[in-house]
C-alpha cells in the first residue's frame, strides 16, 4: 500500500512539474510556404520566453505571445501554475532541423526536442488525400487544339463535421497556359463531405505535350493540446495536400485563323443616312463556344473618314461543360462625304469540323446629306464686306464743334477718366469672369470622357453627337450644361474636369 501511494505521489509530482515543449504546425511544406513554431513553458515559476529574432538563420516574420494561469492541488496544497506560449512564423528555404531551446522553469533548465522540417520543391510530393481532405483536378479533355479553350474543374473536399479555421489554397502555376477563373465557384454537400468547386478556362500558349502542375492547399484545424496540469490549449493543426499533375497534348490547327471555336457573327448599323460630321455607329458581336479573350479584333481604315472604336467587352460563363463567350465591339464613323463601310472577315477554326470557317460582316453604304461645309482657317472674315466707296458717317463727337473750347476740353477729360476706369473694371472683373466662364466648359474633355460610354444610353449618344458637331465647327448646336454636368459626374470625377 505504501509503495502504491509513493508511486502515485511521484506520478503527480511528475505531472505537475515544470516543462518546455516545441511543436510545428506542419513537418512537410511547399517551398515558399511558412511554418509556425510554438514554444510552451509551464511551471510554478515559469519565466517569460525571451524574444527569438531568427531560427537557424531564417528571419522570424511574425511573433505572437499568450499567457495562462491556473490552480493545481497536490497533497492538499494549492499552487498556481503559469503557462507562457510563444508562436513564431518563419519561412524555410530548404530542409532544416529546428534546434533545441532551453528555458529555466522552477529553478531547473528545461530543453525542447529538435524538430525536422522538409521543404518540397513541387506539390507532387504531398498526399492527394487523407480521410478528412482531398484535392482533385479534372479536365474536360486532355487532347485539344492550340487556341481552343478547355475547362479545368478543381474540387476541394473536406469532412463536414471538422472545425476548419483556415484554408490556404494555391492554384496551379499555369505556366504554359492563358487562364481565367470562371465565376466565384460553388460549395455543396455530398455524403459526409463538403465540396468546394472552382472552374478555370485554359488556352494553351504553345503546341506539344504539356504538363499542368498540381494545385495545393494548406488546412488549419482547431486542435486541443494537452498541457501538464491537465488543461488544454487551442492550437492550429495544419495539414498539407496537393492534387496530381495532369498531362495534355496540344495540336496545331491547319490553315490561318483568328480564333478557335464555334461562333456566330452579327453586325448592326444605327444610321444609313446622316448629315455632315454626324456619327454613325456599327456594333459587332461574336457569340458562341470558345475563348475570345486573346482576340485582337478587326480594324477599319477608310480615307477621309474619322473612325473611333471602344475597347471590346468580353463575357464568359459555363454552359454544362462548355465555355460560352460573348464579344462586343463598337465603331463610330464620321465624315463630310458619303462613304462605304467595307465587309470584314473573321476566320474561325471549328475544332469539331476540323476546318477553318469564314465569318463576314455586311458592307454598308452611308449617305451623307449635302450641307454647309465648315471651313477651317486661321483667318478671320467678316459677315458682310465693307463698301469703301461709301463715305463713312460722322460720329456724335462732331456735335461738339459748336461748343466752346473749354467745354470740349472738359468733356474730353471726363470721357478719358471714364475710359480709364472702364478699362480697369474690365481687366479686373469682366475679363476674369469671361475666362472662368470659358474654362468652365471643355468640350474636348467631355467628348473624350463620354465617347467610350456611347453605347450605354441614347441620352449619352445624343450628347456625344452634339459635342462632336460643336468640335467640327457646326453652328446652332446648343448644349444643356446641367445635363452634361450630371453625365460627367456619373462617369468621371468632377474635380478633374473643367466643369463648374
XYZ file of N, CA, C and O in Angstrom, residues 245-411:
668
model
N -0.595 16.063 -60.878
C -0.355 16.839 -62.096
C -1.078 16.158 -63.262
O -1.403 14.975 -63.204
N -1.326 16.928 -64.331
C -2.060 16.397 -65.474
C -1.252 16.617 -66.752
O -0.673 17.690 -66.961
N -1.235 15.607 -67.629
C -0.559 15.720 -68.920
C -1.557 16.054 -70.010
O -2.680 15.551 -70.027
N -1.151 16.925 -70.955
C -2.030 17.344 -72.041
C -1.276 17.314 -73.366
O -0.061 17.534 -73.405
N -2.007 17.082 -74.456
C -1.447 17.128 -75.802
C -2.139 18.240 -76.584
O -3.369 18.230 -76.721
N -1.352 19.194 -77.075
C -1.898 20.349 -77.791
C -1.504 20.246 -79.261
O -0.323 20.137 -79.597
N -2.506 20.281 -80.147
C -2.297 20.112 -81.593
C -2.461 21.464 -82.290
O -3.373 22.233 -81.966
N -1.608 21.737 -83.251
C -1.705 22.984 -84.014
C -2.713 22.817 -85.147
O -2.593 21.894 -85.965
N -3.718 23.701 -85.264
C -4.700 23.597 -86.356
C -4.042 23.886 -87.709
O -3.051 24.602 -87.800
N -4.626 23.345 -88.768
C -4.153 23.596 -90.124
C -4.818 24.860 -90.667
O -5.997 25.109 -90.439
N -4.061 25.657 -91.414
C -4.607 26.862 -92.021
C -4.478 28.076 -91.119
O -4.081 27.983 -89.957
N -4.815 29.246 -91.696
C -4.768 30.509 -90.955
C -6.116 30.775 -90.297
O -7.169 30.571 -90.905
N -6.071 31.271 -89.075
C -7.308 31.512 -88.343
C -7.082 32.640 -87.329
O -5.957 32.962 -86.961
N -8.184 33.252 -86.925
C -8.141 34.325 -85.912
C -8.489 33.792 -84.529
O -7.865 34.166 -83.541
N -9.511 32.945 -84.453
C -9.949 32.363 -83.186
C -10.324 30.902 -83.409
O -10.509 30.465 -84.555
N -10.424 30.164 -82.308
C -10.791 28.752 -82.368
C -12.090 28.556 -81.607
O -12.245 29.044 -80.482
N -13.042 27.861 -82.200
C -14.303 27.603 -81.523
C -15.453 27.492 -82.507
O -15.263 27.226 -83.700
N -16.654 27.726 -82.000
C -17.866 27.698 -82.829
C -18.644 28.979 -82.525
O -19.240 29.106 -81.446
N -18.637 29.931 -83.481
C -19.196 31.249 -83.221
C -20.166 31.685 -84.312
O -20.079 31.249 -85.474
N -21.043 32.605 -83.917
C -21.959 33.269 -84.833
C -21.638 34.753 -84.807
O -21.476 35.338 -83.737
N -21.536 35.376 -85.993
C -21.180 36.795 -86.106
C -22.406 37.604 -86.523
O -23.099 37.253 -87.479
N -22.681 38.679 -85.807
C -23.762 39.609 -86.174
C -23.212 41.027 -86.168
O -22.280 41.343 -85.434
N -23.794 41.887 -87.022
C -23.420 43.298 -87.026
C -24.668 44.152 -87.239
O -25.641 43.709 -87.852
N -24.633 45.377 -86.712
C -25.796 46.250 -86.772
C -25.339 47.696 -86.902
O -24.468 48.142 -86.166
N -25.941 48.426 -87.867
C -25.630 49.835 -88.085
C -26.813 50.667 -87.595
O -27.972 50.255 -87.730
N -26.560 51.830 -86.982
C -27.689 52.612 -86.461
C -28.292 53.555 -87.495
O -29.491 53.801 -87.500
N -27.463 54.095 -88.418
C -27.966 55.041 -89.417
C -27.315 54.759 -90.767
O -26.127 54.445 -90.839
N -28.100 54.901 -91.844
C -27.566 54.776 -93.197
C -27.520 56.119 -93.907
O -26.889 56.244 -94.967
N -28.186 57.137 -93.336
C -28.204 58.480 -93.916
C -28.064 59.496 -92.802
O -28.847 59.497 -91.847
N -27.051 60.356 -92.907
C -26.770 61.332 -91.847
C -26.396 62.663 -92.454
O -26.128 62.779 -93.659
N -26.375 63.691 -91.602
C -25.886 65.000 -92.001
C -24.361 65.010 -91.901
O -23.779 64.159 -91.246
N -23.724 65.988 -92.554
C -22.255 66.046 -92.494
C -21.745 66.092 -91.060
O -22.315 66.769 -90.199
N -20.665 65.343 -90.794
C -19.989 65.297 -89.490
C -20.856 64.746 -88.365
O -20.577 64.985 -87.185
N -21.890 64.001 -88.714
C -22.692 63.308 -87.706
C -22.213 61.853 -87.598
O -21.916 61.217 -88.617
N -22.124 61.308 -86.366
C -21.561 59.960 -86.211
C -22.513 58.846 -86.623
O -23.726 58.949 -86.464
N -21.914 57.783 -87.145
C -22.620 56.542 -87.473
C -21.969 55.424 -86.655
O -20.743 55.299 -86.643
N -22.776 54.626 -85.959
C -22.238 53.594 -85.067
C -22.509 52.197 -85.617
O -23.636 51.860 -85.967
N -21.440 51.399 -85.693
C -21.539 49.999 -86.110
C -21.173 49.131 -84.922
O -20.118 49.322 -84.306
N -22.038 48.174 -84.578
C -21.770 47.253 -83.471
C -21.575 45.847 -84.025
O -22.368 45.357 -84.813
N -20.497 45.209 -83.557
C -20.173 43.845 -83.993
C -20.208 42.920 -82.785
O -19.665 43.247 -81.726
N -20.844 41.749 -82.942
C -20.962 40.789 -81.840
C -20.566 39.393 -82.307
O -20.926 38.974 -83.408
N -19.795 38.708 -81.458
C -19.481 37.293 -81.646
C -20.066 36.532 -80.463
O -19.817 36.885 -79.314
N -20.822 35.505 -80.731
C -21.438 34.715 -79.664
C -21.251 33.244 -79.981
O -21.557 32.794 -81.088
N -20.735 32.490 -79.003
C -20.584 31.065 -79.250
C -19.688 30.374 -78.257
O -19.411 30.876 -77.163
N -19.187 29.228 -78.674
C -18.413 28.344 -77.816
C -16.922 28.521 -78.081
O -16.456 28.341 -79.205
N -16.185 28.918 -77.057
C -14.750 29.127 -77.218
C -14.277 30.342 -76.436
O -15.051 31.000 -75.736
N -12.989 30.641 -76.577
C -12.366 31.729 -75.837
C -11.987 32.856 -76.791
O -11.299 32.628 -77.788
N -12.410 34.087 -76.489
C -12.072 35.246 -77.341
C -11.306 36.301 -76.545
O -11.179 37.436 -76.976
N -10.768 35.922 -75.387
C -10.032 36.872 -74.550
C -8.801 37.422 -75.269
O -8.443 38.580 -75.093
N -8.128 36.584 -76.055
C -6.892 36.999 -76.718
C -7.118 37.494 -78.150
O -6.156 37.809 -78.853
N -8.374 37.596 -78.589
C -8.668 38.038 -79.956
C -8.435 39.543 -80.082
O -8.947 40.332 -79.292
N -7.671 39.954 -81.087
C -7.314 41.365 -81.254
C -8.395 42.181 -81.952
O -8.369 43.413 -81.904
N -9.320 41.524 -82.624
C -10.430 42.244 -83.250
C -10.108 42.726 -84.650
O -8.974 42.673 -85.117
N -11.151 43.233 -85.365
C -10.984 43.754 -86.720
C -10.695 45.249 -86.666
O -10.953 45.911 -85.658
N -10.173 45.776 -87.785
C -9.833 47.196 -87.854
C -10.348 47.771 -89.164
O -10.422 47.080 -90.188
N -10.708 49.076 -89.146
C -11.171 49.772 -90.334
C -10.220 50.924 -90.648
O -9.693 51.567 -89.739
N -10.022 51.164 -91.945
C -9.230 52.302 -92.408
C -9.873 52.800 -93.693
O -9.686 52.224 -94.767
N -10.656 53.892 -93.570
C -11.386 54.433 -94.716
C -10.884 55.847 -94.970
O -10.916 56.690 -94.061
N -10.414 56.163 -96.175
C -9.902 57.511 -96.476
C -10.952 58.601 -96.211
O -12.144 58.426 -96.496
N -10.508 59.721 -95.635
C -11.343 60.905 -95.366
C -12.461 60.622 -94.363
O -13.444 61.361 -94.296
N -12.349 59.550 -93.606
C -13.358 59.228 -92.585
C -12.653 59.103 -91.235
O -11.653 58.388 -91.109
N -13.166 59.832 -90.220
C -12.650 59.718 -88.858
C -13.308 58.518 -88.188
O -14.545 58.402 -88.213
N -12.503 57.642 -87.598
C -13.026 56.401 -87.015
C -12.596 56.302 -85.559
O -11.412 56.460 -85.240
N -13.555 56.072 -84.683
C -13.288 55.816 -83.268
C -13.763 54.406 -82.945
O -14.716 53.908 -83.543
N -13.103 53.751 -81.986
C -13.572 52.442 -81.521
C -13.333 52.331 -80.023
O -12.356 52.871 -79.502
N -14.242 51.646 -79.346
C -14.080 51.433 -77.915
C -13.347 50.113 -77.670
O -13.037 49.372 -78.596
N -13.027 49.840 -76.399
C -12.436 48.550 -76.051
C -13.515 47.480 -76.107
O -14.656 47.696 -75.673
N -13.152 46.339 -76.634
C -14.121 45.246 -76.724
C -14.521 44.762 -75.332
O -13.702 44.748 -74.410
N -15.772 44.376 -75.178
C -16.239 43.769 -73.926
C -16.407 42.271 -74.160
O -16.960 41.850 -75.184
N -15.899 41.473 -73.226
C -15.967 40.012 -73.338
C -16.574 39.454 -72.056
O -16.106 39.761 -70.962
N -17.603 38.659 -72.195
C -18.232 37.983 -71.064
C -18.191 36.477 -71.319
O -18.487 36.029 -72.424
N -17.821 35.718 -70.279
C -17.722 34.262 -70.418
C -18.435 33.574 -69.265
O -18.415 34.078 -68.137
N -19.051 32.441 -69.538
C -19.679 31.645 -68.494
C -19.786 30.200 -68.971
O -19.649 29.914 -70.170
N -19.990 29.306 -68.020
C -20.102 27.892 -68.348
C -21.543 27.504 -68.663
O -22.469 27.898 -67.956
N -21.692 26.742 -69.723
C -22.973 26.108 -70.035
C -22.688 24.618 -70.112
O -22.103 24.132 -71.084
N -23.044 23.895 -69.065
C -22.658 22.495 -68.966
C -21.148 22.400 -68.801
O -20.568 22.976 -67.898
N -20.479 21.712 -69.722
C -19.027 21.572 -69.692
C -18.346 22.508 -70.690
O -17.128 22.455 -70.855
N -19.093 23.399 -71.344
C -18.545 24.238 -72.404
C -18.475 25.708 -71.970
O -19.338 26.193 -71.240
N -17.441 26.395 -72.471
C -17.278 27.817 -72.201
C -17.987 28.615 -73.287
O -17.661 28.521 -74.466
N -18.974 29.412 -72.879
C -19.702 30.279 -73.798
C -19.170 31.706 -73.655
O -19.027 32.216 -72.540
N -18.870 32.352 -74.778
C -18.309 33.704 -74.755
C -19.150 34.645 -75.598
O -19.709 34.261 -76.630
N -19.207 35.900 -75.144
C -19.920 36.961 -75.857
C -18.958 38.128 -76.031
O -18.511 38.738 -75.063
N -18.639 38.441 -77.296
C -17.692 39.509 -77.645
C -18.471 40.634 -78.319
O -19.285 40.388 -79.213
N -18.230 41.877 -77.889
C -18.924 43.018 -78.493
C -17.970 44.194 -78.633
O -17.218 44.506 -77.712
N -18.001 44.841 -79.797
C -17.146 46.000 -80.055
C -17.904 46.987 -80.942
O -18.627 46.575 -81.848
N -17.730 48.292 -80.670
C -18.425 49.339 -81.422
C -17.427 50.224 -82.155
O -16.323 50.489 -81.655
N -17.823 50.694 -83.333
C -17.037 51.628 -84.133
C -17.920 52.828 -84.469
O -19.112 52.663 -84.753
N -17.339 54.018 -84.456
C -18.056 55.240 -84.839
C -17.341 55.854 -86.030
O -16.108 56.059 -86.000
N -18.100 56.166 -87.086
C -17.571 56.734 -88.321
C -18.133 58.142 -88.499
O -19.352 58.350 -88.374
N -17.279 59.107 -88.836
C -17.691 60.500 -89.011
C -17.034 61.045 -90.270
O -15.819 60.923 -90.454
N -17.858 61.663 -91.150
C -17.317 62.159 -92.409
C -18.187 63.292 -92.957
O -19.367 63.421 -92.598
N -17.598 64.101 -93.838
C -18.343 65.147 -94.545
C -18.925 64.617 -95.846
O -19.785 65.255 -96.446
N -18.432 63.475 -96.299
C -18.838 62.922 -97.587
C -19.423 61.523 -97.402
O -19.169 60.852 -96.404
N -20.185 61.091 -98.372
C -20.706 59.726 -98.362
C -19.546 58.739 -98.446
O -18.516 59.032 -99.056
N -19.711 57.572 -97.840
C -18.633 56.586 -97.814
C -19.215 55.190 -97.641
O -20.405 55.022 -97.343
N -18.351 54.200 -97.793
C -18.771 52.798 -97.651
C -17.975 52.141 -96.529
O -16.740 52.226 -96.509
N -18.674 51.506 -95.605
C -18.019 50.682 -94.580
C -17.835 49.300 -95.186
O -18.808 48.610 -95.473
N -16.585 48.871 -95.409
C -16.378 47.597 -96.117
C -16.709 46.381 -95.250
O -16.755 46.468 -94.025
N -16.919 45.269 -95.914
C -17.116 43.997 -95.209
C -15.787 43.533 -94.621
O -14.730 43.737 -95.214
N -15.847 42.947 -93.434
C -14.663 42.413 -92.779
C -14.857 40.923 -92.512
O -15.981 40.460 -92.294
N -13.721 40.178 -92.500
C -13.780 38.721 -92.348
C -13.071 38.269 -91.079
O -12.009 38.789 -90.734
N -13.671 37.313 -90.379
C -13.063 36.674 -89.211
C -12.964 35.190 -89.498
O -13.967 34.530 -89.791
N -11.735 34.665 -89.422
C -11.507 33.232 -89.691
C -11.566 32.452 -88.385
O -10.836 32.758 -87.439
N -12.424 31.448 -88.344
C -12.646 30.654 -87.135
C -12.330 29.188 -87.429
O -12.898 28.596 -88.351
N -11.411 28.619 -86.642
C -11.149 27.180 -86.780
C -12.155 26.420 -85.927
O -12.180 26.547 -84.704
N -12.995 25.654 -86.588
C -14.008 24.837 -85.913
C -13.362 23.502 -85.553
O -13.041 22.694 -86.417
N -13.133 23.269 -84.238
C -12.407 22.064 -83.822
C -13.243 20.802 -83.967
O -12.684 19.693 -83.972
N -14.551 20.918 -84.108
C -15.361 19.725 -84.347
C -15.345 19.355 -85.829
O -15.191 18.194 -86.199
N -15.499 20.366 -86.694
C -15.458 20.114 -88.141
C -14.022 19.976 -88.637
O -13.791 19.504 -89.758
N -13.043 20.411 -87.807
C -11.617 20.345 -88.132
C -11.280 21.105 -89.410
O -10.487 20.665 -90.244
N -11.886 22.281 -89.565
C -11.577 23.129 -90.713
C -11.858 24.588 -90.358
O -12.544 24.891 -89.370
N -11.310 25.496 -91.193
C -11.472 26.934 -90.967
C -12.740 27.422 -91.656
O -12.968 27.140 -92.847
N -13.557 28.144 -90.914
C -14.756 28.766 -91.468
C -14.586 30.279 -91.454
O -13.931 30.823 -90.576
N -15.200 30.934 -92.452
C -15.025 32.378 -92.602
C -16.344 33.102 -92.311
O -17.344 32.862 -92.993
N -16.316 33.955 -91.299
C -17.481 34.767 -90.946
C -17.258 36.179 -91.471
O -16.158 36.723 -91.334
N -18.298 36.781 -92.068
C -18.146 38.108 -92.667
C -19.209 39.076 -92.163
O -20.364 38.694 -91.967
N -18.785 40.334 -91.970
C -19.747 41.398 -91.673
C -20.295 41.920 -92.997
O -19.686 41.737 -94.061
N -21.414 42.613 -92.945
C -22.009 43.197 -94.156
C -21.319 44.513 -94.486
O -20.795 45.197 -93.605
N -21.318 44.868 -95.761
C -20.833 46.182 -96.190
C -22.008 47.156 -96.138
O -23.152 46.799 -96.452
N -21.753 48.411 -95.735
C -22.812 49.416 -95.611
C -22.429 50.676 -96.370
O -21.309 51.184 -96.219
N -23.362 51.189 -97.190
C -23.175 52.469 -97.876
C -23.838 53.564 -97.051
O -25.042 53.520 -96.803
N -23.040 54.503 -96.596
C -23.537 55.590 -95.755
C -23.675 56.844 -96.602
O -22.684 57.337 -97.175
N -24.911 57.368 -96.717
C -25.174 58.579 -97.479
C -25.105 59.787 -96.542
O -25.833 59.870 -95.555
N -24.208 60.728 -96.870
C -24.078 61.964 -96.097
C -24.776 63.068 -96.877
O -24.432 63.356 -98.031
N -25.803 63.683 -96.269
C -26.580 64.725 -96.941
C -25.708 65.928 -97.250
O -24.792 66.262 -96.493
N -26.031 66.583 -98.379
C -25.291 67.792 -98.727
C -25.682 68.910 -97.776
O -26.842 69.093 -97.444
N -24.702 69.640 -97.328
C -24.967 70.737 -96.391
C -23.800 71.689 -96.409
O -22.841 71.551 -97.175
N -23.895 72.727 -95.579
C -22.829 73.719 -95.496
C -21.609 73.107 -94.861
O -21.672 72.583 -93.756
N -20.501 73.149 -95.564
C -19.263 72.594 -95.040
C -18.537 73.632 -94.211
O -18.466 74.794 -94.580
N -18.018 73.245 -93.121
C -17.323 74.153 -92.215
C -15.873 74.263 -92.641
O -15.141 73.272 -92.614
N -15.472 75.455 -93.055
C -14.083 75.670 -93.462
C -13.240 76.000 -92.251
O -13.631 76.806 -91.411
N -12.089 75.391 -92.168
C -11.188 75.637 -91.057
C -10.076 76.548 -91.543
O -9.343 76.207 -92.468
N -9.947 77.716 -90.943
C -8.947 78.687 -91.382
C -8.486 79.505 -90.203
O -9.241 79.730 -89.241
N -7.237 79.963 -90.268
C -6.710 80.814 -89.216
C -7.101 82.268 -89.418
O -6.880 83.097 -88.558
N -7.640 82.606 -90.631
C -8.033 83.989 -90.911
C -9.409 84.269 -90.357
O -10.236 83.371 -90.217
N -9.686 85.562 -90.081
C -10.997 85.982 -89.588
C -11.680 86.780 -90.678
O -11.119 87.758 -91.197
N -12.875 86.343 -91.059
C -13.619 87.030 -92.136
C -14.868 87.649 -91.543
O -15.516 87.062 -90.676
N -15.228 88.833 -92.010
C -16.459 89.485 -91.547
C -17.638 88.879 -92.272
O -17.514 88.351 -93.371
N -18.810 89.095 -91.686
C -20.008 88.515 -92.291
C -20.371 89.228 -93.587
O -20.821 88.617 -94.541
N -20.203 90.588 -93.626
C -20.506 91.367 -94.841
C -19.282 92.172 -95.216
O -18.671 92.805 -94.363
N -18.921 92.238 -96.508
C -17.772 93.039 -96.918
C -18.055 94.529 -96.765
O -19.189 94.972 -96.912
N -17.034 95.304 -96.470
C -17.198 96.749 -96.296
C -17.073 97.438 -97.643
O -16.121 97.194 -98.389
N -18.040 98.277 -97.977
C -18.016 99.035 -99.232
C -17.213 100.311 -99.014
O -17.705 101.279 -98.422
N -15.955 100.367 -99.477
C -15.101 101.521 -99.208
C -15.463 102.710 -100.075
O -14.985 103.815 -99.852
N -16.318 102.527 -101.074
C -16.718 103.660 -101.923
C -17.741 104.549 -101.246
O -17.968 105.668 -101.640
N -18.427 104.042 -100.208
C -19.441 104.816 -99.495
C -18.780 105.586 -98.375
O -18.074 104.997 -97.558
N -18.968 106.918 -98.329
C -18.344 107.719 -97.267
C -18.854 107.282 -95.909
O -20.032 106.984 -95.734
N -17.965 107.234 -94.940
C -18.340 106.860 -93.581
C -19.047 108.011 -92.916
O -18.680 109.171 -93.078
N -20.099 107.709 -92.111
C -20.853 108.726 -91.402
C -20.033 109.241 -90.241
O -19.297 108.496 -89.615
N -20.221 110.502 -89.947
C -19.526 111.104 -88.828
C -20.140 110.644 -87.528
O -21.346 110.417 -87.426
N -19.330 110.506 -86.502
C -19.840 110.102 -85.206
C -20.448 111.268 -84.466
O -20.418 112.412 -84.912
N -21.019 111.016 -83.282
C -21.694 112.031 -82.479
C -20.728 113.076 -81.949
O -21.128 114.129 -81.519
N -19.424 112.786 -81.959
C -18.453 113.739 -81.442
C -18.392 115.003 -82.275
O -17.944 116.042 -81.812
N -18.899 114.961 -83.511
C -18.883 116.136 -84.363
C -19.814 117.218 -83.861
O -19.689 118.375 -84.204
N -20.770 116.886 -83.019
C -21.718 117.859 -82.488
C -21.068 118.804 -81.515
O -21.637 119.807 -81.135
N -19.867 118.481 -81.085
C -19.203 119.334 -80.125
C -18.489 120.505 -80.781
O -17.906 121.330 -80.103
N -18.539 120.578 -82.150
C -17.836 121.637 -82.819
C -18.406 123.002 -82.492
O -17.692 124.000 -82.494
N -19.713 123.037 -82.205
C -20.337 124.323 -81.920
C -20.189 124.749 -80.490
O -20.631 125.826 -80.116
N -19.586 123.939 -79.604
C -19.452 124.275 -78.201
C -18.177 125.066 -77.971
O -17.208 124.977 -78.736
N -18.137 125.749 -76.876
C -16.907 126.468 -76.537
C -15.776 125.478 -76.322
O -15.975 124.348 -75.905
N -14.572 125.965 -76.529
C -13.413 125.078 -76.460
C -13.186 124.537 -75.070
O -12.786 123.391 -74.898
N -13.468 125.347 -73.998
C -13.219 124.838 -72.644
C -14.177 123.719 -72.284
O -13.840 122.792 -71.576
N -15.450 123.798 -72.801
C -16.398 122.697 -72.544
C -15.947 121.429 -73.271
O -16.067 120.312 -72.756
N -15.414 121.620 -74.467
C -14.925 120.455 -75.206
C -13.772 119.788 -74.461
O -13.684 118.552 -74.374
N -12.884 120.619 -73.896
C -11.777 120.064 -73.130
C -12.277 119.334 -71.888
O -11.769 118.271 -71.504
N -13.329 119.928 -71.221
C -13.873 119.312 -70.005
C -14.481 117.942 -70.311
O -14.232 116.940 -69.622
N -15.288 117.928 -71.400
C -15.917 116.653 -71.775
C -14.871 115.612 -72.158
O -14.983 114.427 -71.867
